[in-house]
CSV table of C-alpha atoms in Angstrom, one decimal:
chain,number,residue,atom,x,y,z
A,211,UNK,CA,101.0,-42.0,-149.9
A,212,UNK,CA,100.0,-39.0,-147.9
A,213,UNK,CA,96.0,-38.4,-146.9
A,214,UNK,CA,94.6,-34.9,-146.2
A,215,UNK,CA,91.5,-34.6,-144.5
A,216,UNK,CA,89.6,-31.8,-146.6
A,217,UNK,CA,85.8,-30.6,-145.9
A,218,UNK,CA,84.5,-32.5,-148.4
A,219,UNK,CA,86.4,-35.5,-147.5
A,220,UNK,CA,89.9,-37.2,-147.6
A,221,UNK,CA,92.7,-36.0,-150.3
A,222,UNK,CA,95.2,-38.5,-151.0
A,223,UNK,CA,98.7,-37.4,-152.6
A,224,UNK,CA,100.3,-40.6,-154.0
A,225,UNK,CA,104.2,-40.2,-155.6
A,226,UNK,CA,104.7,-41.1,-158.7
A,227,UNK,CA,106.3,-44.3,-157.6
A,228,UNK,CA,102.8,-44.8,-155.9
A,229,UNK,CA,100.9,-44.4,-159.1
A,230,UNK,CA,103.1,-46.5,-161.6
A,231,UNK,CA,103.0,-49.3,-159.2
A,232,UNK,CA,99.2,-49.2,-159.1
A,233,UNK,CA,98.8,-48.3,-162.6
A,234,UNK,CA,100.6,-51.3,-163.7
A,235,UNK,CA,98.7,-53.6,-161.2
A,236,UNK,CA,95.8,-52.0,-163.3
A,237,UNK,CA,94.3,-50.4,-159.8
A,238,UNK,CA,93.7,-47.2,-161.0
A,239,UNK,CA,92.2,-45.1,-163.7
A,240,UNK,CA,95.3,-42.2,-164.0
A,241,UNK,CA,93.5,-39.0,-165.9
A,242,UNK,CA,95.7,-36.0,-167.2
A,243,UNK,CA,93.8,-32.8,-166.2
A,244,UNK,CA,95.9,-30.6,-168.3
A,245,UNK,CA,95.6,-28.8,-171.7
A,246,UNK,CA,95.0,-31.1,-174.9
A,247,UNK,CA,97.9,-29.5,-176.6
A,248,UNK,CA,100.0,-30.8,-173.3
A,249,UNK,CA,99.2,-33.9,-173.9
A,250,UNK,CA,99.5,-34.5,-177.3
A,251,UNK,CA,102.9,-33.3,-176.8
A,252,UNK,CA,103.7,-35.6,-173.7
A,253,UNK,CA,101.9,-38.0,-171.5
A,254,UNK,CA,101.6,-40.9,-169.8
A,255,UNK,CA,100.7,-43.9,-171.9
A,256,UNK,CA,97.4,-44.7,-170.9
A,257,UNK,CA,95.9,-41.8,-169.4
A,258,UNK,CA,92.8,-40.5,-170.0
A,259,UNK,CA,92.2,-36.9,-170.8
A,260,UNK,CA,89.9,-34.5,-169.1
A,261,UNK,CA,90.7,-31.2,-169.2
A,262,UNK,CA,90.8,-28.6,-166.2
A,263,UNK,CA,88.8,-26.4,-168.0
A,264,UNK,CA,85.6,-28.5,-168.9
A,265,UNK,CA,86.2,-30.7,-165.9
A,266,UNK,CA,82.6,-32.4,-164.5
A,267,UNK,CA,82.8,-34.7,-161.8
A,268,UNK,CA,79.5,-36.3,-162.8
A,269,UNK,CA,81.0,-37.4,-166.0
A,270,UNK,CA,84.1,-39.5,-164.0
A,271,UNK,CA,83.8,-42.6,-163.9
A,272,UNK,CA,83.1,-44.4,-160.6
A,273,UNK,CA,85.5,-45.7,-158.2
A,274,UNK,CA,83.8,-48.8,-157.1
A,275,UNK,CA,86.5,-51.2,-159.3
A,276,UNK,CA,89.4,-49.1,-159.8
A,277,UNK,CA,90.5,-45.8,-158.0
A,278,UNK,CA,90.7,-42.8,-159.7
A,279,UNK,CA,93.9,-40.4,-159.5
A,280,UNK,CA,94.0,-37.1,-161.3
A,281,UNK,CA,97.7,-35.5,-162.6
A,282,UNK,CA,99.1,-32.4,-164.3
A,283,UNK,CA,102.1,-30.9,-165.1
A,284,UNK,CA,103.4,-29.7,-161.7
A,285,UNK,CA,100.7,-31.4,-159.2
A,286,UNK,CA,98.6,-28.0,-159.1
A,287,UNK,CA,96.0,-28.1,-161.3
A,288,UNK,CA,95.3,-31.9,-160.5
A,289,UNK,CA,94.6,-30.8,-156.7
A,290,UNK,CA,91.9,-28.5,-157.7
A,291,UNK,CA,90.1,-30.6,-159.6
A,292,UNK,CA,90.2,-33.6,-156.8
A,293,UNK,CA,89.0,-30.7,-154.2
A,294,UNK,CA,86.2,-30.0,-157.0
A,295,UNK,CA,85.2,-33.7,-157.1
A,296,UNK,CA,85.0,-33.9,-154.0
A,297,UNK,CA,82.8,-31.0,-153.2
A,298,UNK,CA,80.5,-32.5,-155.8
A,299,UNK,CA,79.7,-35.3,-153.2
A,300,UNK,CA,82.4,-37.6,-153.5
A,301,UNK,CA,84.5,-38.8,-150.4
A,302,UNK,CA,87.7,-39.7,-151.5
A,303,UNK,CA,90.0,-38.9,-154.6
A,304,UNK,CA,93.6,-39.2,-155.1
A,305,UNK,CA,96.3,-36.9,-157.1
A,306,UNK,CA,99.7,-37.1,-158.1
A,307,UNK,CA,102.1,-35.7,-156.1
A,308,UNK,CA,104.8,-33.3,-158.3
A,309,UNK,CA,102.5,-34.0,-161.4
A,310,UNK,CA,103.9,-34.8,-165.1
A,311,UNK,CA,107.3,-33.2,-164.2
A,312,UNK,CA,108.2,-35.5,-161.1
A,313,UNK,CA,107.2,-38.5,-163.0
A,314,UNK,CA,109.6,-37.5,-165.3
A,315,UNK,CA,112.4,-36.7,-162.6
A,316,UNK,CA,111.8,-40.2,-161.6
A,317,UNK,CA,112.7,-41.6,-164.6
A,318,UNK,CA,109.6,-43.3,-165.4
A,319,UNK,CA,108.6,-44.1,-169.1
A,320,UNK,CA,106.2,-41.4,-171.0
A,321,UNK,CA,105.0,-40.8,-174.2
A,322,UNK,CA,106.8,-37.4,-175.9
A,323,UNK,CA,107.2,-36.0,-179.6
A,324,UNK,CA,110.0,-36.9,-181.6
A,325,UNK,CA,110.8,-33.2,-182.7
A,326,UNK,CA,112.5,-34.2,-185.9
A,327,UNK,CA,109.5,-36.0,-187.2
A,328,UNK,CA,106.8,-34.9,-185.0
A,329,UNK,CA,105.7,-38.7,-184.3
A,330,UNK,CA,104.9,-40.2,-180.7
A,331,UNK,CA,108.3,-41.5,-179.0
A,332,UNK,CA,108.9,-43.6,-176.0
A,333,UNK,CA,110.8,-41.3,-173.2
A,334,UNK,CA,112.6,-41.7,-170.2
A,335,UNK,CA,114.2,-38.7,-168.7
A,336,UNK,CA,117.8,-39.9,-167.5
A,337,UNK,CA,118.4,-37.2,-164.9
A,338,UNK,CA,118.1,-40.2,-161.7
């Protein structure tokens, strides 16, 4: 994990090793910023979803049990949003580095669409 000092406070960019180890530990609360279409399509199996677009810090949930770590598609999107929470007071938030699509590249498990029925599948991308 890499840390960023920001104005608002400290950015950390966690791999998706990072978050997968913590995520199974049950450390963190992992929540998808991108569209809902993206991820009813593909995601990570128990991410939350809030949206980029609607995105209110006030309405996260607080990091006094578990950490927080945002994540989009390429890594982008996510960053905003943890430089919006923490101009919104906050002093530390964490993001995945490479988003949805390094995950993937890792070869970690996600939740995709079976395009011949259109039903949730269980994935893992076989490139590594």
């Amino acid at each position: 994990m890499k840390t960023e000092k920001v104005d608002n406070g400290v950015l950390e960019h966690w791999s998706p090793e990072d978050v997968k180890a913590a995520f199974d530990r049950n450390e963190i609360v992992l929540i998808d910023v991108r569209t809902p279409q993206e991820f009813s399509l593909e995601r990570i199996n128990g991410a939350l979803l809030a949206p980029m677009q609607s995105f209110e810090p006030s309405h996260m949930p607080s990091q006094s049990e578990k950490q927080i770590v945002f994540h989009c598609g390429s890594g982008v999107r996510s960053s905003k949003v943890a430089v919006k929470y923490l101009n919104a007071g906050n002093e530390r938030i964490a993001h995945m580095e490479g988003g949805f699509g390094a995950w993937k590249k890792s070869g970690l498990e996600y939740t995709g669409t079976d395009v011949s029925t259109g039903a949730p599948k269980s994935m893992k991308d076989s490139a590594n």
